[in-house]
mmCIF file of C-alpha atoms in Angstrom:
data_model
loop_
_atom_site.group_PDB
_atom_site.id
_atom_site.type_symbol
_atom_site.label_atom_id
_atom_site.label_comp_id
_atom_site.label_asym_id
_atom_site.label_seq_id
_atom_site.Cartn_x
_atom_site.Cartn_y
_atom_site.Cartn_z
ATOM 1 C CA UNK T 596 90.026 130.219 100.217
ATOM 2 C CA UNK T 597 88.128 127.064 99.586
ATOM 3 C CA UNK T 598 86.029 125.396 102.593
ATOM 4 C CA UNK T 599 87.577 121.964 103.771
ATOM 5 C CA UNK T 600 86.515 119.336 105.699
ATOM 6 C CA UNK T 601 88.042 116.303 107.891
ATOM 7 C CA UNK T 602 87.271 112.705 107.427
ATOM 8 C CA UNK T 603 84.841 112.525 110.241
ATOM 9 C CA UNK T 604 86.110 110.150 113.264
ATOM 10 C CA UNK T 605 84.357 107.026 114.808
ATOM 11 C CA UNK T 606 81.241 108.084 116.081
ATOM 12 C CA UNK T 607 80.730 110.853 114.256
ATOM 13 C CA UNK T 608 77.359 111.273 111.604
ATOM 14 C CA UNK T 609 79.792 110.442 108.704
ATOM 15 C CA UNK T 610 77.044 111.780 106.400
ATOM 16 C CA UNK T 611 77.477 115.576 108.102
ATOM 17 C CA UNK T 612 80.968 116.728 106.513
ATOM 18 C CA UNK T 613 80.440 119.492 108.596
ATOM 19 C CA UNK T 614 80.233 117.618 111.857
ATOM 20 C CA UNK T 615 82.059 119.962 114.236
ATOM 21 C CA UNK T 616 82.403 116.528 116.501
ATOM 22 C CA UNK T 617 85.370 115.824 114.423
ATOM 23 C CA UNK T 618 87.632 118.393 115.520
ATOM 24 C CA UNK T 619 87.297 118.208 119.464
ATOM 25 C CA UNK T 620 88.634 115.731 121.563
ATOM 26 C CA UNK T 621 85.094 115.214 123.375
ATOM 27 C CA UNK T 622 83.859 113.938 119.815
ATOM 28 C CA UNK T 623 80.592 115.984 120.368
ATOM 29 C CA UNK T 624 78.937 118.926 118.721
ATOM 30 C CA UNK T 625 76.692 119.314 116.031
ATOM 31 C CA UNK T 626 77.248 120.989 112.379
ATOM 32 C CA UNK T 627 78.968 124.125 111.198
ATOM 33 C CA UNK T 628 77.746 126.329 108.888
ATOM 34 C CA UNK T 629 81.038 126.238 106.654
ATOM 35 C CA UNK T 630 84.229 125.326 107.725
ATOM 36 C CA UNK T 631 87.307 126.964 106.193
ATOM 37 C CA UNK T 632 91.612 125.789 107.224
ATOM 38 C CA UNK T 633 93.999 129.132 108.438
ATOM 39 C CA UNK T 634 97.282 127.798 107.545
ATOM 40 C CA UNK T 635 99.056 130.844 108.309
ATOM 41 C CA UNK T 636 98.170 133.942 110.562
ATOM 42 C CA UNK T 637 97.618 135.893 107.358
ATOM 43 C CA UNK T 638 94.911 133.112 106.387
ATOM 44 C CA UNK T 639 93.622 132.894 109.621
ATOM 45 C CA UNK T 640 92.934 137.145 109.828
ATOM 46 C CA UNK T 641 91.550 136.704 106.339
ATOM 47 C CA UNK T 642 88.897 134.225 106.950
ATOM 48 C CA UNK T 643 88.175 136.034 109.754
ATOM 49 C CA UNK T 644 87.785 139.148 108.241
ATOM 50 C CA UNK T 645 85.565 137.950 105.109
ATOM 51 C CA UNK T 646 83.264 135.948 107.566
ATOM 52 C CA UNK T 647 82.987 139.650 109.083
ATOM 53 C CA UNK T 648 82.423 141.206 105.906
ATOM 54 C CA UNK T 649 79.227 138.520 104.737
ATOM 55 C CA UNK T 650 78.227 139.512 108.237
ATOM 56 C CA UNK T 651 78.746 135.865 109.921
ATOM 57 C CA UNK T 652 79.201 134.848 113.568
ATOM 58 C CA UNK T 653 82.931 133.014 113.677
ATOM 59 C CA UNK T 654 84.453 130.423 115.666
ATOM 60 C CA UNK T 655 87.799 130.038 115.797
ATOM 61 C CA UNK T 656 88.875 126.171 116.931
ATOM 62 C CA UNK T 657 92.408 124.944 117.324
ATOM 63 C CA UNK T 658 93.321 121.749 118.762
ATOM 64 C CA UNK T 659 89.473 121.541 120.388
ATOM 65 C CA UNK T 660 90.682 120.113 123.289
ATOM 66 C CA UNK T 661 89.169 122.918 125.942
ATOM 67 C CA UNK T 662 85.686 123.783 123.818
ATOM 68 C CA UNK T 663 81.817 122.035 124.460
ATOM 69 C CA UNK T 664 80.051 122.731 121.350
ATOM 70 C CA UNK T 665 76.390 122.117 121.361
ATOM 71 C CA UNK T 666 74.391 119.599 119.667
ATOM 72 C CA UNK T 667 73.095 122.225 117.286
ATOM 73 C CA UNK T 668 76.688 123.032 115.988
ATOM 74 C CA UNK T 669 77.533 126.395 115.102
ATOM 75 C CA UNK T 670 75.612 128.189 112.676
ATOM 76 C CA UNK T 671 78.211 130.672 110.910
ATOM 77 C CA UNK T 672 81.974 130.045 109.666
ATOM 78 C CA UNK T 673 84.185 127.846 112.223
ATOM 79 C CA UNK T 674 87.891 129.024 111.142
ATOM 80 C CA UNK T 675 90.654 126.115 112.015
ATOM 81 C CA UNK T 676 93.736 127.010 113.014
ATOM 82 C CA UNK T 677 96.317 125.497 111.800
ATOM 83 C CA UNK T 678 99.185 127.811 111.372
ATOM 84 C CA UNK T 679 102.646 125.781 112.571
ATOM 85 C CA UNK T 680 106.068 127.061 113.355
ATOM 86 C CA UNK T 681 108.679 128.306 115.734
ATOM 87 C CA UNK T 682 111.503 130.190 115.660
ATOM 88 C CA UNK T 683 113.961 131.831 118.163
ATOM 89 C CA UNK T 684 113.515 135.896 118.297
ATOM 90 C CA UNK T 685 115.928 136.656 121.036
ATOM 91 C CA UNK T 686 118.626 135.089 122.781
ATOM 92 C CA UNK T 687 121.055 135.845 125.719
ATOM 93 C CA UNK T 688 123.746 133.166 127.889
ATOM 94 C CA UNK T 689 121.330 132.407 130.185
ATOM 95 C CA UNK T 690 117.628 132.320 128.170
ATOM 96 C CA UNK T 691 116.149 132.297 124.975
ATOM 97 C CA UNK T 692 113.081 133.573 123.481
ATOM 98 C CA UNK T 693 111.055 131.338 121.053
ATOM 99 C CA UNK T 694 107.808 132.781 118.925
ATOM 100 C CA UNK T 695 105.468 129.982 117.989
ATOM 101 C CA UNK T 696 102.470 130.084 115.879
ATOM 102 C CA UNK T 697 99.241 129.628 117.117
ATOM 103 C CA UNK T 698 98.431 126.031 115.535
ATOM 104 C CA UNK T 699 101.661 124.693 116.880
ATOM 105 C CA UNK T 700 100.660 121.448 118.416
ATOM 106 C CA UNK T 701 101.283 122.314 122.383
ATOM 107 C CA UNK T 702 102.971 118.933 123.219
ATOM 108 C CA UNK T 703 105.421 119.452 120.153
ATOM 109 C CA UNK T 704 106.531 122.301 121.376
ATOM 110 C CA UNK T 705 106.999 121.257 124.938
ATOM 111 C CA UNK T 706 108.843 117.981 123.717
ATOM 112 C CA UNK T 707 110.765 120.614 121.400
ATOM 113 C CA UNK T 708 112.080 122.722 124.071
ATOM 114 C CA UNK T 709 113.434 119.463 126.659
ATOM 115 C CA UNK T 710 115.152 118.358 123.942
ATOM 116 C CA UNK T 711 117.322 121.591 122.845
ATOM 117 C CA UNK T 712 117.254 122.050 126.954
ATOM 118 C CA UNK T 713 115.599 125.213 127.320
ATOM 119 C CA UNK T 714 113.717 125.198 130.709
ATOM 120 C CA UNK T 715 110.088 126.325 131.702
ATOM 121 C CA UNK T 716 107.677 124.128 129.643
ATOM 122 C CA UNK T 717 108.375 120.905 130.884
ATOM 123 C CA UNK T 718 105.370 120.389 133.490
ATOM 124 C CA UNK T 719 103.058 121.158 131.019
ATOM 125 C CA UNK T 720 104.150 118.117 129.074
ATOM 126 C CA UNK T 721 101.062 115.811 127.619
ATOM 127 C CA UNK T 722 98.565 118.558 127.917
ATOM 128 C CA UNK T 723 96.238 118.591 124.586
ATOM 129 C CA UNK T 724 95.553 121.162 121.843
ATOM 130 C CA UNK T 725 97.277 124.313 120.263
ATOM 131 C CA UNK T 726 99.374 126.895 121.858
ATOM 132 C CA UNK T 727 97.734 129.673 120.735
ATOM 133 C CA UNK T 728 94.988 128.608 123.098
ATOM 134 C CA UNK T 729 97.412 128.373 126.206
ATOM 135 C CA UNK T 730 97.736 131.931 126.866
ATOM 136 C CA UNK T 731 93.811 132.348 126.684
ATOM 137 C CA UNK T 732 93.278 129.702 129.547
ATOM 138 C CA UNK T 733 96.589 130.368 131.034
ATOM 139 C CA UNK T 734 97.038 126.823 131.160
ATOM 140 C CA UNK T 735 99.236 125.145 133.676
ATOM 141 C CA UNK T 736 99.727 121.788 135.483
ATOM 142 C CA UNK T 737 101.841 120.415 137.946
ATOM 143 C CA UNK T 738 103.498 123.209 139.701
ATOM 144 C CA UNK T 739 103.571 125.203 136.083
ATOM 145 C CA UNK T 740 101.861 127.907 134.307
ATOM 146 C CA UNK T 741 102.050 129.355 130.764
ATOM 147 C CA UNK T 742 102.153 132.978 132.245
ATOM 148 C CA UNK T 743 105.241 132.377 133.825
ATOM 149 C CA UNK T 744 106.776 132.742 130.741
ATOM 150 C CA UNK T 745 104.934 134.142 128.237
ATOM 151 C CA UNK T 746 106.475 137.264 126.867
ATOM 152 C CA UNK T 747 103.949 138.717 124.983
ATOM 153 C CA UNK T 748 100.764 137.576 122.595
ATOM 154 C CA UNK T 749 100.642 138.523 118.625
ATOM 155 C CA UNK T 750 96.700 139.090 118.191
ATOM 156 C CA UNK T 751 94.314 140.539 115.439
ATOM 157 C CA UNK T 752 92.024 142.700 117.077
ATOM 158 C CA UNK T 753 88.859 142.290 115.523
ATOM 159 C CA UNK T 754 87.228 145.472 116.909
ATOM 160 C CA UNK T 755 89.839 147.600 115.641
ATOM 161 C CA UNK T 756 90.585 145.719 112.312
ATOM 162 C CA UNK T 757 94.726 145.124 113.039
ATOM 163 C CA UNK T 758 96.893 143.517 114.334
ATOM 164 C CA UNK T 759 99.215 144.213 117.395
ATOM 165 C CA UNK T 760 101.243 142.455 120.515
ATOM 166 C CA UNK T 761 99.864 142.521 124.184
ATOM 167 C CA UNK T 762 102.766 142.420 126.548
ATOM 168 C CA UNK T 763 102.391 139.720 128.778
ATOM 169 C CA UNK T 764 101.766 142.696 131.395
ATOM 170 C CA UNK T 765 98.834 143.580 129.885
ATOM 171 C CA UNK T 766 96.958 139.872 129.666
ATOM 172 C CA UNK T 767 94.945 139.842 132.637
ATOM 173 C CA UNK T 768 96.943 136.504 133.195
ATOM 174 C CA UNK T 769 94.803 134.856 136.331
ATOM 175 C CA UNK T 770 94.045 131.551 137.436
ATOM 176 C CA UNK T 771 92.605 129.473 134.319
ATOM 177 C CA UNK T 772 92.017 132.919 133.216
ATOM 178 C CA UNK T 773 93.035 136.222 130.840
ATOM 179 C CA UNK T 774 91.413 138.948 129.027
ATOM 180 C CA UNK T 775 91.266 136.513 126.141
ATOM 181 C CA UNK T 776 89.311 134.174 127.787
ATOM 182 C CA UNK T 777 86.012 136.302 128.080
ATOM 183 C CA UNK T 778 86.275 138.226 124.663
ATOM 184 C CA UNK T 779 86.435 137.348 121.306
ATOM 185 C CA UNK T 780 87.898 140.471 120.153
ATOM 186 C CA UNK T 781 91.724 139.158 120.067
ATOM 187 C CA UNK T 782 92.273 136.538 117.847
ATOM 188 C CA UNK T 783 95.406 134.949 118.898
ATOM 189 C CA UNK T 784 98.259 134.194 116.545
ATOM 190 C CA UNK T 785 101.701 133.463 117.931
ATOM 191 C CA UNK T 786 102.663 133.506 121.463
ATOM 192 C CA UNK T 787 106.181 134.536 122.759
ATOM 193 C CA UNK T 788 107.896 132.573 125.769
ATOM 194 C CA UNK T 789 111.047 132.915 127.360
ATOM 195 C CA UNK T 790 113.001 130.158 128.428
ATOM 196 C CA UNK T 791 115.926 129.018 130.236
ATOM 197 C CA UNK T 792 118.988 127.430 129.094
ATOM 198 C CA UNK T 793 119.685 124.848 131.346
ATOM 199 C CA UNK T 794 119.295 121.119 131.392
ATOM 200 C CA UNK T 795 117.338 120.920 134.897
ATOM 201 C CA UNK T 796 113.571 121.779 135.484
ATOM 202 C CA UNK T 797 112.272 124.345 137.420
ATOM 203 C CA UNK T 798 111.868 124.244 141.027
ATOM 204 C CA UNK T 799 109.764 121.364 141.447
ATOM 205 C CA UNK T 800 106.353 122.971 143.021
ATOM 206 C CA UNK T 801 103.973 120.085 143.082
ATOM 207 C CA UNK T 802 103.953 117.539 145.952
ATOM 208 C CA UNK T 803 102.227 114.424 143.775
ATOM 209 C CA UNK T 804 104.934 115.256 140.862
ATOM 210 C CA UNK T 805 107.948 115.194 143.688
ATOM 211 C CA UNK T 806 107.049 112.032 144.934
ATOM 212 C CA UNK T 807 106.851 110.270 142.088
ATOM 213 C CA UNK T 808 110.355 111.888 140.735
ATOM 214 C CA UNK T 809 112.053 110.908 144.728
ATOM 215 C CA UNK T 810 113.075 114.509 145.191
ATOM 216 C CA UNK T 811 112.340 117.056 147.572
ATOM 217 C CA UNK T 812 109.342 119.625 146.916
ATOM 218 C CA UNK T 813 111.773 122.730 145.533
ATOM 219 C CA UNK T 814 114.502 120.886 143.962
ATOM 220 C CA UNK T 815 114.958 120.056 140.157
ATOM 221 C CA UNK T 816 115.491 117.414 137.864
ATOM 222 C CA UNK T 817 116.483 116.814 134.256
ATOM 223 C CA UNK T 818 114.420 117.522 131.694
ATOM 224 C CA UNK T 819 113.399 114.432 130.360
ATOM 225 C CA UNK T 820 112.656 113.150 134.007
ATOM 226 C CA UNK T 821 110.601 115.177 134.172
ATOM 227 C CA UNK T 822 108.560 115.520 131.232
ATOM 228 C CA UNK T 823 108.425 111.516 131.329
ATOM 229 C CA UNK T 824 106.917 111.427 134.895
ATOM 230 C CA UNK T 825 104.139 113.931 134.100
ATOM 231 C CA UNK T 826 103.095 111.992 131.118
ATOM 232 C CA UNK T 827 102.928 109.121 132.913
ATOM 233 C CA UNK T 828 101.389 110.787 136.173
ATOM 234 C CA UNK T 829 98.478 112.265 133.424
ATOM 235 C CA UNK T 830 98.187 108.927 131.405
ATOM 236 C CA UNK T 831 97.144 107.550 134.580
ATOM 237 C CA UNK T 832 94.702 109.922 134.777
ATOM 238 C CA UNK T 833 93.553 109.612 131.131
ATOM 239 C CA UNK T 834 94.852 112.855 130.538
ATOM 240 C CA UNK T 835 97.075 112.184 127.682
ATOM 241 C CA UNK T 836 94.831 111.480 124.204
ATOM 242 C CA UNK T 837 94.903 107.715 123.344
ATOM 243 C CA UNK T 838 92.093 106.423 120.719
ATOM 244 C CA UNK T 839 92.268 103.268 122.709
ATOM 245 C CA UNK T 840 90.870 105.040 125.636
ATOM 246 C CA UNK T 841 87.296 106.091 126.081
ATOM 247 C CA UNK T 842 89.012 108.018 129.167
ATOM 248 C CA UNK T 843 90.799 110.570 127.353
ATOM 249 C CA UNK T 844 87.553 111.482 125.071
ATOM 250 C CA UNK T 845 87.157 114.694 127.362
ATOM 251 C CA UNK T 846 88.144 118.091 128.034
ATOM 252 C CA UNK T 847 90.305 116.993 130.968
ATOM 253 C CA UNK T 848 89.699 119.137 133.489
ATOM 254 C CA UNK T 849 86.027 120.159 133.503
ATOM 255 C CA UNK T 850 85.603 122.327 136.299
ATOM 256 C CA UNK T 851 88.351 124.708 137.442
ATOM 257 C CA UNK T 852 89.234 124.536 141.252
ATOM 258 C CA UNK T 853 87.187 127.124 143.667
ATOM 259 C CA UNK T 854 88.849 130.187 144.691
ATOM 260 C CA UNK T 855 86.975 131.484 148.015
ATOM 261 C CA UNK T 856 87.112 134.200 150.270
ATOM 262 C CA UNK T 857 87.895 134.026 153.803
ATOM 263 C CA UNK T 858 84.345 134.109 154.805
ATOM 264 C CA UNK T 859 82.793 132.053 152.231
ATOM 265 C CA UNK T 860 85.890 129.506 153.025
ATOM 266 C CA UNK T 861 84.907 128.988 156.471
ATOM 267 C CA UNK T 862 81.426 128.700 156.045
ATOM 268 C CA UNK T 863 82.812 125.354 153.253
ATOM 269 C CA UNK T 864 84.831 124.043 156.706
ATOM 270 C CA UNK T 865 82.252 123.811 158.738
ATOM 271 C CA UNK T 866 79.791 121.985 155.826
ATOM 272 C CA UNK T 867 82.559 119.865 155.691
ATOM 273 C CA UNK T 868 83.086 119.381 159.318
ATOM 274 C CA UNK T 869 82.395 115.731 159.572
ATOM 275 C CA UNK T 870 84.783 114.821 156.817
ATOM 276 C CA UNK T 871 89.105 114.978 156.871
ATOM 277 C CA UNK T 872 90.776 117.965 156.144
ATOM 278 C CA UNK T 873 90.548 118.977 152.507
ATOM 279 C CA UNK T 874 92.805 119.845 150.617
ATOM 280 C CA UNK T 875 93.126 123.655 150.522
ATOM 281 C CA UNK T 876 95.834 126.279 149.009
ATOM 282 C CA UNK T 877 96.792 130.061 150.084
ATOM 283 C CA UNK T 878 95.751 132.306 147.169
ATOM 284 C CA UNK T 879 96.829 136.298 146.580
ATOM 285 C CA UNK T 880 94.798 138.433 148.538
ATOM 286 C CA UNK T 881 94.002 136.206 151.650
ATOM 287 C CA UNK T 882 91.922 133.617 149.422
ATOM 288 C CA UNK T 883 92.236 130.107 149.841
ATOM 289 C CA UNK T 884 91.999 127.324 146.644
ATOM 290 C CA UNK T 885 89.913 124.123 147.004
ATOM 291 C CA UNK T 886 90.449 120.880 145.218
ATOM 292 C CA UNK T 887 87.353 120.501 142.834
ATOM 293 C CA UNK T 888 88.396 116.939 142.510
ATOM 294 C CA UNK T 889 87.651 116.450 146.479
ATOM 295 C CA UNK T 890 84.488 118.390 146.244
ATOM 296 C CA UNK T 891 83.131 116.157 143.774
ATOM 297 C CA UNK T 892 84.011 112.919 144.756
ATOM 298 C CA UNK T 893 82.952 114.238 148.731
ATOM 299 C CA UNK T 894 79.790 114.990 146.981
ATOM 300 C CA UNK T 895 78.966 111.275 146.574
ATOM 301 C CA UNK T 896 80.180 111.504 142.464
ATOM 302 C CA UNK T 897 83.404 109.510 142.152
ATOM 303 C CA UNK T 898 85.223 107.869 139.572
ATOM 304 C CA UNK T 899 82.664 106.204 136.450
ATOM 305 C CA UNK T 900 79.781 108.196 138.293
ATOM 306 C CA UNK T 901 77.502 107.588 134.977
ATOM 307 C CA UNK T 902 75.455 109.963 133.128
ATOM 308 C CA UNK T 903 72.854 109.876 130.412
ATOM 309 C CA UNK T 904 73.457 108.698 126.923
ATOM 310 C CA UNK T 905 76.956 107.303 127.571
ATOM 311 C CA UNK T 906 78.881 109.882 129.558
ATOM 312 C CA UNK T 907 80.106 109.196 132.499
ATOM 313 C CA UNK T 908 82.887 110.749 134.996
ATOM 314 C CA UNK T 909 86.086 109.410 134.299
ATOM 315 C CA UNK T 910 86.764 106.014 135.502
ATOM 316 C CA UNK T 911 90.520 107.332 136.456
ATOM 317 C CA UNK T 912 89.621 110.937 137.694
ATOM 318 C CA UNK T 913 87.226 112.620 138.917
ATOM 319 C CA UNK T 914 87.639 116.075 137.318
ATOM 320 C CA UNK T 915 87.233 114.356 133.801
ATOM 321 C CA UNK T 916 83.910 114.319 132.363
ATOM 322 C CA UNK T 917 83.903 111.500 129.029
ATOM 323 C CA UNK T 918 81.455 110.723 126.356
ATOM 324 C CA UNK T 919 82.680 107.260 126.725
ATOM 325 C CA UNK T 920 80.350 105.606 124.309
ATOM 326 C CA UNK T 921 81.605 107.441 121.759
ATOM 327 C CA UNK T 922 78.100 108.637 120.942
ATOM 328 C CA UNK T 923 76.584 110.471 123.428
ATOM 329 C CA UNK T 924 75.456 114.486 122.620
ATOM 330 C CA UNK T 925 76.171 117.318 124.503
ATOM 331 C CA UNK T 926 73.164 117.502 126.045
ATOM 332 C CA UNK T 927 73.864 114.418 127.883
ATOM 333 C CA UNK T 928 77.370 116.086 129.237
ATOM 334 C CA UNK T 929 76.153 119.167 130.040
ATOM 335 C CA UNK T 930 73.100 117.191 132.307
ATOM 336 C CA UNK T 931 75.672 115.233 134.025
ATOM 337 C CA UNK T 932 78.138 118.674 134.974
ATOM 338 C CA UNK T 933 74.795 120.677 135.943
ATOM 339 C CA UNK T 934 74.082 117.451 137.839
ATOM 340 C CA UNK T 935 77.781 116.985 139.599
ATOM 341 C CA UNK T 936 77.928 121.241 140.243
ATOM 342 C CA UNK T 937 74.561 121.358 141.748
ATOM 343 C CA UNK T 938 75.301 118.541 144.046
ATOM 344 C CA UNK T 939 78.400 120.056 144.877
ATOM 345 C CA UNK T 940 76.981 123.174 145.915
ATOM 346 C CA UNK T 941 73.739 121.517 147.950
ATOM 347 C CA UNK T 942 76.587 119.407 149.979
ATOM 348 C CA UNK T 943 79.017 122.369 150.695
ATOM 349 C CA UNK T 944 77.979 125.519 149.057
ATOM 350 C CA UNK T 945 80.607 125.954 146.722
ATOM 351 C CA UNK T 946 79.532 126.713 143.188
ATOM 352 C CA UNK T 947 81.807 124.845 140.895
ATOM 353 C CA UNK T 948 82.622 126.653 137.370
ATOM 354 C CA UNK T 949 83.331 125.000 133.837
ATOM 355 C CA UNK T 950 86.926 125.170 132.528
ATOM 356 C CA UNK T 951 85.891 124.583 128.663
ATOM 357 C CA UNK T 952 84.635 127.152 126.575
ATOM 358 C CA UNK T 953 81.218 126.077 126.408
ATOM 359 C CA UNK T 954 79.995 127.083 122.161
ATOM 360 C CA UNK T 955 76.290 127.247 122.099
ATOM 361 C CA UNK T 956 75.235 125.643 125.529
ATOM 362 C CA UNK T 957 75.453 126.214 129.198
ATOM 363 C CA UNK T 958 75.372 124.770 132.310
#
């Protein structure tokens, strides 16, 4: 398999073919050591495997819309996934079972299923990258997550050399979270989901997304409705991608919402005493969920809240970190997050935690 590389984008050293910038949707990151295209899950697992075998560090990147990578790039093989494909592997009167490869653009798909009116995806509509990198993050939005229905997850394990499925049982599936998320011994490949046949939307869950549809929290709406008002409720967030938007050159969400304990919540309401009520959720297991977006803006950092070299919060939400000159490194991003979480934590003592998969720097 012969190494390939993308026309690097605007901003982007156009004299580094290997400039890893050009394949995340922050438009940051230094150099890879090679860079080599999986079309299909048997070229992903091979390039995989011979990076192994030449004794290599890998990085797999897909859509690169939840990854950091650090201004000294990655220095082994960076595999891009780019498998596509769907089919339907099951199928009763009431649902039907789709398996989709893991390079599948995610918004295809979801604009894929509202159209042949299968039910379950819908919410998630406008949310960047590849599907096989939903069931890692369990991603979910509005009232929605992946794990809902998510059958099972095709994977090479890379410990013990095959490949296998993990029943959806058996995925650790959390908040923002899964046993793929901390451990790069599964190499996702295709991901199963079950879906309903019907022409209505789930139950809607999520207040903002209610309002804006004119229906009650726990009723449903068609399809398209649906999937048109989230991706108009996230462009207005600069969550949707648009070149013409310096907005949307993020990760979207940066920092995942705080999950506390009784005790640690109400030592937060009583730092946060002298402000309104925030906005707060009933977890499993008598935990409570905090609004990261509140925390942060409450923390003095709101909307355009600059950083060095160019970034800046995003102008239209304050959970979106940009590089909104288009040329700013990762250094300069991951100064302005250490900068937002540590004020965060001095004004309530909540520690906020990154969403992305941060590749060769930390906060």
């Amino acid at each position: 398999m012969s190494d390939v590389y993308a026309q690097p984008t605007t901003g982007v050293d156009a004299t580094d073919v290997r400039a890893l910038a050009s394949y995340t949707t922050l438009r940051m990151g230094g150099s890879a050591g090679r860079i080599v295209p999986g079309n299909s899950a048997e070229e992903i697992v091979r390039a995989v495997r011979e990076a192994g075998i030449r004794d290599e560090p890998v990085l797999v990147l897909a859509g690169g819309s939840n990854v950091v990578i650090g201004d000294a790039g990655f220095p082994g093989t960076v595999v891009l996934v780019r498998s596509r494909g769907l089919k339907v592997v099951a199928e009763d009167a009431d649902t039907v079972t789709v398996r989709v490869e893991a390079g599948e653009p995610w918004d295809e798909l979801v604009a894929t299923t509202v159209t042949n009116g299968w039910s379950g995806l819908e919410c998630l509509s406008g949310v960047p990258g590849s599907t096989g990198a939903t069931p890692i993050q369990n991603v979910g939005a509005y009232g929605q997550e992946v794990a809902e229905t998510i059958t099972g997850v095709e994977v090479y394990d890379r410990v013990e050399g095959v490949a296998g499925r993990i029943d959806a049982a058996d995925c650790g599936f959390a908040y923002r979270s899964s046993i793929f998320k901390y451990s790069d011994r599964w190499l996702v490949l295709s991901v199963d989901f079950r879906l309903a046949r019907s022409p209505l939307s789930g139950p809607v869950r999520y207040a903002e997304l209610a309002r804006a549809l004119g229906v009650e929290v726990g009723d449903r709406v068609p399809l398209a409705d649906a999937r048109a008002t989230v991706l108009r409720l996230r462009a207005g967030k600069g969550m949707v991608l648009d070149a013409a938007d310096p907005d949307t050159r993020s990760v979207g969400s940066f920092f995942t919402n705080p999950v506390l304990d009784r005790t640690a919540y109400e030592l937060f309401r009583e730092r946060a005493a002298d402000l309104a009520e925030a906005p707060s959720w009933p977890c499993p297991g008598d935990m409570v969920k905090l609004s990261a977006a509140w925390l942060i803006d409450k923390a003095g950092f709101g909307k355009g809240y600059p950083g060095p070299g160019g970034v800046a919060i995003s102008s239209k939400h304050t959970l979106a970190l940009t590089n909104r000159s288009g040329r700013a490194s990762a250094a300069d991003l991951v100064a302005l997050a250490r900068e937002i979480r540590d004020g965060v934590h001095s004004r309530f003592g909540v520690t906020l935690h990154p969403e992305p998969v941060l590749i060769n720097c930390t906060i």
